[in-house]
PDB file of C-alpha atoms in Angstrom:
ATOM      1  CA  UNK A   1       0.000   0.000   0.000  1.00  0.00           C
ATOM      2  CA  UNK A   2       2.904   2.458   0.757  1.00  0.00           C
ATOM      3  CA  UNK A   3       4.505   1.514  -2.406  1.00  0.00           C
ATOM      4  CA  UNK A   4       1.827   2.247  -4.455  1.00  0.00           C
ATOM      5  CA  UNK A   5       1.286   5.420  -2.615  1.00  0.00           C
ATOM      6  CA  UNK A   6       4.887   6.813  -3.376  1.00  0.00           C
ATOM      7  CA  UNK A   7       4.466   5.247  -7.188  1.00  0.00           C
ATOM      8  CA  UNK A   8       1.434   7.840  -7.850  1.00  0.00           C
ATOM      9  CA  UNK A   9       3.556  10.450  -6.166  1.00  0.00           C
ATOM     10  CA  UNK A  10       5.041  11.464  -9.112  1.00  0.00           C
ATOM     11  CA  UNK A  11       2.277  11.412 -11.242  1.00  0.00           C
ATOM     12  CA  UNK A  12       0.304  13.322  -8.988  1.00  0.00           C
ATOM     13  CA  UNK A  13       2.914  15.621  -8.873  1.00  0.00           C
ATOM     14  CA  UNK A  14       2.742  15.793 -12.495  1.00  0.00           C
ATOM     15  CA  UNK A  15      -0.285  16.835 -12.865  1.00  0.00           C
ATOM     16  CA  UNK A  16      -0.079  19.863 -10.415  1.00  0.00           C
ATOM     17  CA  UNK A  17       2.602  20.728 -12.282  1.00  0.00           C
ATOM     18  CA  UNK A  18       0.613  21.250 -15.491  1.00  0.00           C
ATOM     19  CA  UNK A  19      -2.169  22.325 -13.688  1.00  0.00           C
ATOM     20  CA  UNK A  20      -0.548  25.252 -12.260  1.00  0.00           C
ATOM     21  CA  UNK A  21       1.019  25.983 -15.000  1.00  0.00           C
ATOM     22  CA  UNK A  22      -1.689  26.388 -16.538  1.00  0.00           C
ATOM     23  CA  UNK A  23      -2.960  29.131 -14.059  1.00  0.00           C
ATOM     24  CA  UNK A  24      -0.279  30.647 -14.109  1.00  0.00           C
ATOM     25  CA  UNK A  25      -0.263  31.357 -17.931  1.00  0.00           C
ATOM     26  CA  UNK A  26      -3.627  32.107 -18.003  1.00  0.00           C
ATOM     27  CA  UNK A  27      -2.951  35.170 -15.595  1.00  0.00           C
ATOM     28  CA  UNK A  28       0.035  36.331 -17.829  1.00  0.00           C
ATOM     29  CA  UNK A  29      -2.376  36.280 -20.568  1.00  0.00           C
ATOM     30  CA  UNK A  30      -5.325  38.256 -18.915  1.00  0.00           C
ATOM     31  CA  UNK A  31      -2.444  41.205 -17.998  1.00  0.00           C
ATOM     32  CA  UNK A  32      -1.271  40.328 -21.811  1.00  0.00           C
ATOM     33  CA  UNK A  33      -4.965  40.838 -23.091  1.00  0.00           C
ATOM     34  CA  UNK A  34      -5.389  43.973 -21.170  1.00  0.00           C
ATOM     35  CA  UNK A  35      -2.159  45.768 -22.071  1.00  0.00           C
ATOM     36  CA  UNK A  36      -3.285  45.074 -25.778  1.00  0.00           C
ATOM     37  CA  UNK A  37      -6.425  46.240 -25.359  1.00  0.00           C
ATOM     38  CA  UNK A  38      -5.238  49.673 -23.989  1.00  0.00           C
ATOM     39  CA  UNK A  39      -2.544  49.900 -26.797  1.00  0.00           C
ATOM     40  CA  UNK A  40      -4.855  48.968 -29.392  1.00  0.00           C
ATOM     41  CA  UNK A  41      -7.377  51.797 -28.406  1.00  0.00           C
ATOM     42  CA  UNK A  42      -4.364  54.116 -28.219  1.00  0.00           C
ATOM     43  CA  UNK A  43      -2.888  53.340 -31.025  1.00  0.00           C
ATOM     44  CA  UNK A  44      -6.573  54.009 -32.514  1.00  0.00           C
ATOM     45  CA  UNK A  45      -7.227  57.363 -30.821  1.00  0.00           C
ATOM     46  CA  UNK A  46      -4.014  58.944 -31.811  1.00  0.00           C
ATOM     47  CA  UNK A  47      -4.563  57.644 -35.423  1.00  0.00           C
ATOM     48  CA  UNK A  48      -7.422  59.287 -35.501  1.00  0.00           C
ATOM     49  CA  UNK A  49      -6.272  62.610 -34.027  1.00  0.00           C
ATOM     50  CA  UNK A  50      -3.041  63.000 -36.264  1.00  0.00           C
ATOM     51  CA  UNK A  51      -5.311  62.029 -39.518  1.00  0.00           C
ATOM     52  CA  UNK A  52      -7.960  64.894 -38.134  1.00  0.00           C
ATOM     53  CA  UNK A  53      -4.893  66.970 -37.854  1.00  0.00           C
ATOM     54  CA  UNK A  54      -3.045  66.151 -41.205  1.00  0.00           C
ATOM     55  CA  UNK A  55      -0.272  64.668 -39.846  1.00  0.00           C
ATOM     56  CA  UNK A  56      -1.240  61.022 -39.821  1.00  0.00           C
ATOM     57  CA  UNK A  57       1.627  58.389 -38.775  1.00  0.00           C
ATOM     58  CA  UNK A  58       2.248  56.350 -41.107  1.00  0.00           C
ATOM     59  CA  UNK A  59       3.661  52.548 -39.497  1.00  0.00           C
ATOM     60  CA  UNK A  60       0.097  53.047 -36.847  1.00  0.00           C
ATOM     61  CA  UNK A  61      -2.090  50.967 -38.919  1.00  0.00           C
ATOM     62  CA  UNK A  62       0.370  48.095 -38.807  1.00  0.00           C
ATOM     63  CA  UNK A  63       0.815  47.888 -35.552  1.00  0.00           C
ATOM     64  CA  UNK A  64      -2.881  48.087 -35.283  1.00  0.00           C
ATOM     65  CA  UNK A  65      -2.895  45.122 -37.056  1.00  0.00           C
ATOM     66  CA  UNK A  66      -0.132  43.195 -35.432  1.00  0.00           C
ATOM     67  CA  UNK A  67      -1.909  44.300 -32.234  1.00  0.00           C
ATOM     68  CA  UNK A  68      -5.457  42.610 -33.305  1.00  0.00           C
ATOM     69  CA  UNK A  69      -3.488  39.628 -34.688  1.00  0.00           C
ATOM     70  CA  UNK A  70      -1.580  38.942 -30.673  1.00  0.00           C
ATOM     71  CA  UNK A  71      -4.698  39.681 -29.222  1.00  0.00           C
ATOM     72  CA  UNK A  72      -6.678  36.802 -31.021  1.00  0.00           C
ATOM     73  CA  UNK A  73      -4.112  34.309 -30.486  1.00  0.00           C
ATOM     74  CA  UNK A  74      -3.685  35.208 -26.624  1.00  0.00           C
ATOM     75  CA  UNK A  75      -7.272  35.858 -26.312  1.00  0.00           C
ATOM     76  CA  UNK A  76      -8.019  31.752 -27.939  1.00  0.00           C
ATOM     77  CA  UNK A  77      -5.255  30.467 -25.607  1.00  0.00           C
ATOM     78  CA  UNK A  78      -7.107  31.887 -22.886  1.00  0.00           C
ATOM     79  CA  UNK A  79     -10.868  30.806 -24.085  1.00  0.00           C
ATOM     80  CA  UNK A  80      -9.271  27.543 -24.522  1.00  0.00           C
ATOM     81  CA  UNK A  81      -8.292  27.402 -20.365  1.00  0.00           C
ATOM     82  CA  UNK A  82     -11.748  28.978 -19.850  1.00  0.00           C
ATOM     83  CA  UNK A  83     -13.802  26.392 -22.025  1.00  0.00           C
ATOM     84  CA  UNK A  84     -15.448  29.190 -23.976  1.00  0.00           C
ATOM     85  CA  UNK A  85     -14.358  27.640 -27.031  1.00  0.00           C
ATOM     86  CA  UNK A  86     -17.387  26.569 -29.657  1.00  0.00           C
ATOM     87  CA  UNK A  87     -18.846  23.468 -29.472  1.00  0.00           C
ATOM     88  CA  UNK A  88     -21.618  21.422 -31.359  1.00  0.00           C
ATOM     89  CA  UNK A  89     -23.869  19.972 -29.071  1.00  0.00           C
ATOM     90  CA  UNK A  90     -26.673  18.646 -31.402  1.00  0.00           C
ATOM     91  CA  UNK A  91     -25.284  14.570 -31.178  1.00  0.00           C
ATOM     92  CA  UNK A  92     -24.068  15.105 -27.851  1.00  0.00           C
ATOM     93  CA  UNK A  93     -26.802  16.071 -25.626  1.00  0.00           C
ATOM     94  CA  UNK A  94     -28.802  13.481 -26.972  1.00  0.00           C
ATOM     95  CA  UNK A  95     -26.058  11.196 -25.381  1.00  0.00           C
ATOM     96  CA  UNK A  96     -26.355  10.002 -21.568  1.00  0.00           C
ATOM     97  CA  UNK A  97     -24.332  11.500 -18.756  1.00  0.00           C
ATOM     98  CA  UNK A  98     -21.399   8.729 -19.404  1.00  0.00           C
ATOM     99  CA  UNK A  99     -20.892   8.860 -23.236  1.00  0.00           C
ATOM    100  CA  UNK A 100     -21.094  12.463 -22.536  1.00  0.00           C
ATOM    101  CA  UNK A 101     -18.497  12.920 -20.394  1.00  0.00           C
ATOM    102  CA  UNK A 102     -16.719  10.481 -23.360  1.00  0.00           C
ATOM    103  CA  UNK A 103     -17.113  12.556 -26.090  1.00  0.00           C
ATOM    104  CA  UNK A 104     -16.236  15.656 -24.075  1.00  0.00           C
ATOM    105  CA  UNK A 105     -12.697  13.769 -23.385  1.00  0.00           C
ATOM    106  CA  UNK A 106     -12.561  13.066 -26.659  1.00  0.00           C
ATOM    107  CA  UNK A 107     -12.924  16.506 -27.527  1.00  0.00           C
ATOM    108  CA  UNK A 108     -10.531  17.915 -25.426  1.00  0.00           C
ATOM    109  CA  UNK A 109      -7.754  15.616 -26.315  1.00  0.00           C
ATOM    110  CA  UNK A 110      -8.123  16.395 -29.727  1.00  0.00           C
ATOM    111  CA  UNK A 111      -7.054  19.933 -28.584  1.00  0.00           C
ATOM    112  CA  UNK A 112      -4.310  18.840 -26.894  1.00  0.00           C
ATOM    113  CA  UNK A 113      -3.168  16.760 -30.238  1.00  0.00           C
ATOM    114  CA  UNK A 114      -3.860  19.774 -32.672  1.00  0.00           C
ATOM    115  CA  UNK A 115      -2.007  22.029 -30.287  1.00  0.00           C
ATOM    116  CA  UNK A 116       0.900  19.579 -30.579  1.00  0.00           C
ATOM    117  CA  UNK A 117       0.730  19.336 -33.785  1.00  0.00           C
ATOM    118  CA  UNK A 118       0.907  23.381 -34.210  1.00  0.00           C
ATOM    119  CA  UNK A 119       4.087  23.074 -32.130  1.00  0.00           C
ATOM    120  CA  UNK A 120       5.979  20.707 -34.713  1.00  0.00           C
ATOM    121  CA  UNK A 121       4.666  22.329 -37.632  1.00  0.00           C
ATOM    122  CA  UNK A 122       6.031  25.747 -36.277  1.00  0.00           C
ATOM    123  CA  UNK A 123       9.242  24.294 -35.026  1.00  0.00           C
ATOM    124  CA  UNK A 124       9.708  22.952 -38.739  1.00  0.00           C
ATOM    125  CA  UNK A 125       8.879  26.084 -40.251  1.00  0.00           C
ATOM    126  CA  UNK A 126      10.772  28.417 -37.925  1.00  0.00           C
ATOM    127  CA  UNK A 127      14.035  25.692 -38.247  1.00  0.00           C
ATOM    128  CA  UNK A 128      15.628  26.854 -34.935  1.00  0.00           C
ATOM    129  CA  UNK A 129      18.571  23.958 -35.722  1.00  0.00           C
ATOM    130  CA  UNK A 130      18.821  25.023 -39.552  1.00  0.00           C
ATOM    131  CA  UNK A 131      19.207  28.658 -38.627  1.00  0.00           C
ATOM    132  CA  UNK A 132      21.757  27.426 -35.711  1.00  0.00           C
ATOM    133  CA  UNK A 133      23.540  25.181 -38.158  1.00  0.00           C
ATOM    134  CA  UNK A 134      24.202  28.525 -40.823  1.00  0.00           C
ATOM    135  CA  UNK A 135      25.986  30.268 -38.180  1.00  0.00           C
ATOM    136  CA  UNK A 136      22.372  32.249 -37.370  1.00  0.00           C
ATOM    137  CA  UNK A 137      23.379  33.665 -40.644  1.00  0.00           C
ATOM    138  CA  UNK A 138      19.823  34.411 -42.141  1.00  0.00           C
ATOM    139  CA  UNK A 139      20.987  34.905 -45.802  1.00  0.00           C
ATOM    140  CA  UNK A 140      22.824  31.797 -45.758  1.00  0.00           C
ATOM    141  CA  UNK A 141      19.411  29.567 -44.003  1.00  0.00           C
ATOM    142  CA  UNK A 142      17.161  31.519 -46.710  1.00  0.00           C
ATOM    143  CA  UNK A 143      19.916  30.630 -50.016  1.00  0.00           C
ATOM    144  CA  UNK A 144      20.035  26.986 -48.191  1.00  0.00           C
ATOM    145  CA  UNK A 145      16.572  26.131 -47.489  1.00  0.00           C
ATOM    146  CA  UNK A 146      14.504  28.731 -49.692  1.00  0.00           C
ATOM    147  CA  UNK A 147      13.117  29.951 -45.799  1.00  0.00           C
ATOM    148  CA  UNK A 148      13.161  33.894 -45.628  1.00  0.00           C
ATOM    149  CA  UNK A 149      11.480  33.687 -42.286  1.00  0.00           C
ATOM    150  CA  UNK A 150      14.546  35.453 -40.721  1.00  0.00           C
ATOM    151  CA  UNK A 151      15.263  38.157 -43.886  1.00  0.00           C
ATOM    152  CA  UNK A 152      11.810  39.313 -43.915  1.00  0.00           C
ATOM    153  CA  UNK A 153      10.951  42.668 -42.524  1.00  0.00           C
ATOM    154  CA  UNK A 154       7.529  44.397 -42.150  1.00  0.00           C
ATOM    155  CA  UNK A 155       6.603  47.314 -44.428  1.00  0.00           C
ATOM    156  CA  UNK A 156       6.434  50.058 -42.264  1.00  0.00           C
ATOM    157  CA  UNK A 157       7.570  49.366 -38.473  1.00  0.00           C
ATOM    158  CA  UNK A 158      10.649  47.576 -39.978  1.00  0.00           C
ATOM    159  CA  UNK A 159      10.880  45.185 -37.774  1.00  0.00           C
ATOM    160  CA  UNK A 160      11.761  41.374 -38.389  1.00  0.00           C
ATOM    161  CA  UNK A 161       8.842  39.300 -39.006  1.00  0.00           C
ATOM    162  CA  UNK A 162       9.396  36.597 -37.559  1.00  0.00           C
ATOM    163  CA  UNK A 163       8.940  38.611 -34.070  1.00  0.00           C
ATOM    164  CA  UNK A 164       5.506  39.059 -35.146  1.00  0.00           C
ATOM    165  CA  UNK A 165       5.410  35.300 -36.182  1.00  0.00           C
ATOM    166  CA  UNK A 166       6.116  34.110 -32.741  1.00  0.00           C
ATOM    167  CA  UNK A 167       2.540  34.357 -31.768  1.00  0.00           C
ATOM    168  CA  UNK A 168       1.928  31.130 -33.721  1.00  0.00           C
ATOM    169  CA  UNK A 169       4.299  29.139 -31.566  1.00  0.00           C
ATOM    170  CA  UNK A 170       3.347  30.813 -28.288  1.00  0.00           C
ATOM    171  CA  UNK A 171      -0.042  30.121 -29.100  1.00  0.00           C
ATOM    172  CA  UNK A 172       0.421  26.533 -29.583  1.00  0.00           C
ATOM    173  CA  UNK A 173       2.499  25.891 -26.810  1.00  0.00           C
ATOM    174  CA  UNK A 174      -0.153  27.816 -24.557  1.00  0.00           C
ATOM    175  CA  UNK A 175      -3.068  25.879 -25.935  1.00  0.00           C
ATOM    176  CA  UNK A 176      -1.299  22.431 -25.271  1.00  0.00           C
ATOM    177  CA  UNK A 177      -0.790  23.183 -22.079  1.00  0.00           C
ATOM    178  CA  UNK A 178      -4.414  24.460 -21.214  1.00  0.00           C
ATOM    179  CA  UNK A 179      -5.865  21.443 -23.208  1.00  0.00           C
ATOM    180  CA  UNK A 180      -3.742  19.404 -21.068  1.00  0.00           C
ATOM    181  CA  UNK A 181      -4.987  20.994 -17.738  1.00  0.00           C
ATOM    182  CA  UNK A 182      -8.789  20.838 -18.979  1.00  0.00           C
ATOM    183  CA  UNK A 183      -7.976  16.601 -20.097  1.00  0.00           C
ATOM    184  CA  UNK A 184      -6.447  16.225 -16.686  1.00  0.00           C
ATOM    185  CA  UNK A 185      -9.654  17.761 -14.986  1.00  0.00           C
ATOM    186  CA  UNK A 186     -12.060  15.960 -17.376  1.00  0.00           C
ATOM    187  CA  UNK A 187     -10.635  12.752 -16.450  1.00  0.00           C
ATOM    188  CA  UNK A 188     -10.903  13.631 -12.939  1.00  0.00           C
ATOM    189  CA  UNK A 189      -7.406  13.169 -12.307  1.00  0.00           C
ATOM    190  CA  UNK A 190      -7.215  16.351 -10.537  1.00  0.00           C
ATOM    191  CA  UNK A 191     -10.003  19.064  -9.402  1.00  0.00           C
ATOM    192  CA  UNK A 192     -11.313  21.881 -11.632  1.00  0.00           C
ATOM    193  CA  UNK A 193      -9.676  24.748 -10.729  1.00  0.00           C
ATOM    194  CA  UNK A 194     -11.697  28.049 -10.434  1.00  0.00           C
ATOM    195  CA  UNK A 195     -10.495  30.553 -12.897  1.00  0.00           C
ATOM    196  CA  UNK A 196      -8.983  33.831 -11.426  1.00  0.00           C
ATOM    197  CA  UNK A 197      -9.575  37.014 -12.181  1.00  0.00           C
ATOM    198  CA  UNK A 198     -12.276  36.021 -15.121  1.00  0.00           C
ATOM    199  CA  UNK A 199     -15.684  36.463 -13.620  1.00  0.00           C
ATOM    200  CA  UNK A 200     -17.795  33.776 -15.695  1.00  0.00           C
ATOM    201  CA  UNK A 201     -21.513  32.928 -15.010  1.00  0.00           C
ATOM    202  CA  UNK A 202     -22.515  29.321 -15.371  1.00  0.00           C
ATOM    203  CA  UNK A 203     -23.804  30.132 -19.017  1.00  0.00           C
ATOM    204  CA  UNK A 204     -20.556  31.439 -20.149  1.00  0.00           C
ATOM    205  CA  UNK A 205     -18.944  28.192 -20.757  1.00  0.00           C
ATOM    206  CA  UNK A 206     -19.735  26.825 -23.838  1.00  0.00           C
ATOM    207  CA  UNK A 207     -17.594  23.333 -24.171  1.00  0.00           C
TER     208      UNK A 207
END
């Protein structure tokens, strides 16, 4: 009996580990969704005022863009954690309680396998051993491998795109590990965890 109790000590421990984890990305990301949210309705309000006044900037509307295009992928990570994802319930809650709870497994682990899957397809794009391999020479990867991930700049901020790019992998590493916490909790391996700082009514979750 006390060997089996130190055998799931690990695993136990495991799963706290992702679990908290978990939380603890999902608060980054609320400050994260906030702070965009005030930029992007800055970044708005002074585009409008220098337009109004003739002296519009010109590299605004990009990072107005960029802006929306962080805040979607941080703001899905998050809905992921929070289960206020999209779901089709027309098959399922003609189901009973059991094959239920089944098919909502099954739908959260194929989260967790599509977020892994995001992960390998953006380490194979982004080639972190390629461009290690050319020296981090980004010329050399692109003339190489035909990938100008690293040579690419945007139009008007100038910046290197694949800065901007990183929300992809971000993204998927975030989701895996939220799908991960929500599989845990659906197989009742561990206890839901109360969101913080999200104030959700019983309606709000969808999945």
């Amino acid at each position: 009996m006390v060997e089996q109790t130190i055998a799931d000590a690990p695993a136990f421990s495991a799963r706290r580990i992702v679990v908290r984890a978990s939380s603890r990305l999902l608060a980054f990301e609320r400050i994260a969704l906030m702070s965009l949210m005030y930029l992007l309705t800055a970044l708005i309000l002074v585009n409008v005022v220098t337009r109004y006044s003739h002296f519009p900037i010109y590299w605004i509307d990009e990072s107005a863009v960029y802006c929306v295009v962080w805040l979607t992928f941080i703001g899905a990570s998050a809905m992921t954690r929070l289960r206020l994802d999209f779901a089709v319930t027309m098959m399922t809650e003609r189901l009973s309680a059991r094959h239920q709870k089944i098919a909502k497994v099954i739908a959260t682990a194929m989260v967790v396998v599509f977020g892994m899957a995001l992960i390998i397809t953006c380490f194979l794009w982004m080639d972190p051993i390629g461009l290690a391999r050319a020296g981090f020479d980004a010329r050399k990867l692109a003339a190489e491998t035909f990938n100008f991930l690293y040579t690419e700049r945007t139009q008007t901020l100038n910046w290197p795109t694949w800065v901007v790019y990183l929300t992809l992998p971000i993204f998927a590493v975030s989701m895996t590990v939220h799908g991960l916490a929500n599989l845990l909790e659906d197989l009742e391996l561990v206890p839901r965890t109360p969101p913080k700082g999200f104030q959700l009514s019983e309606l709000d979750g969808v999945n």
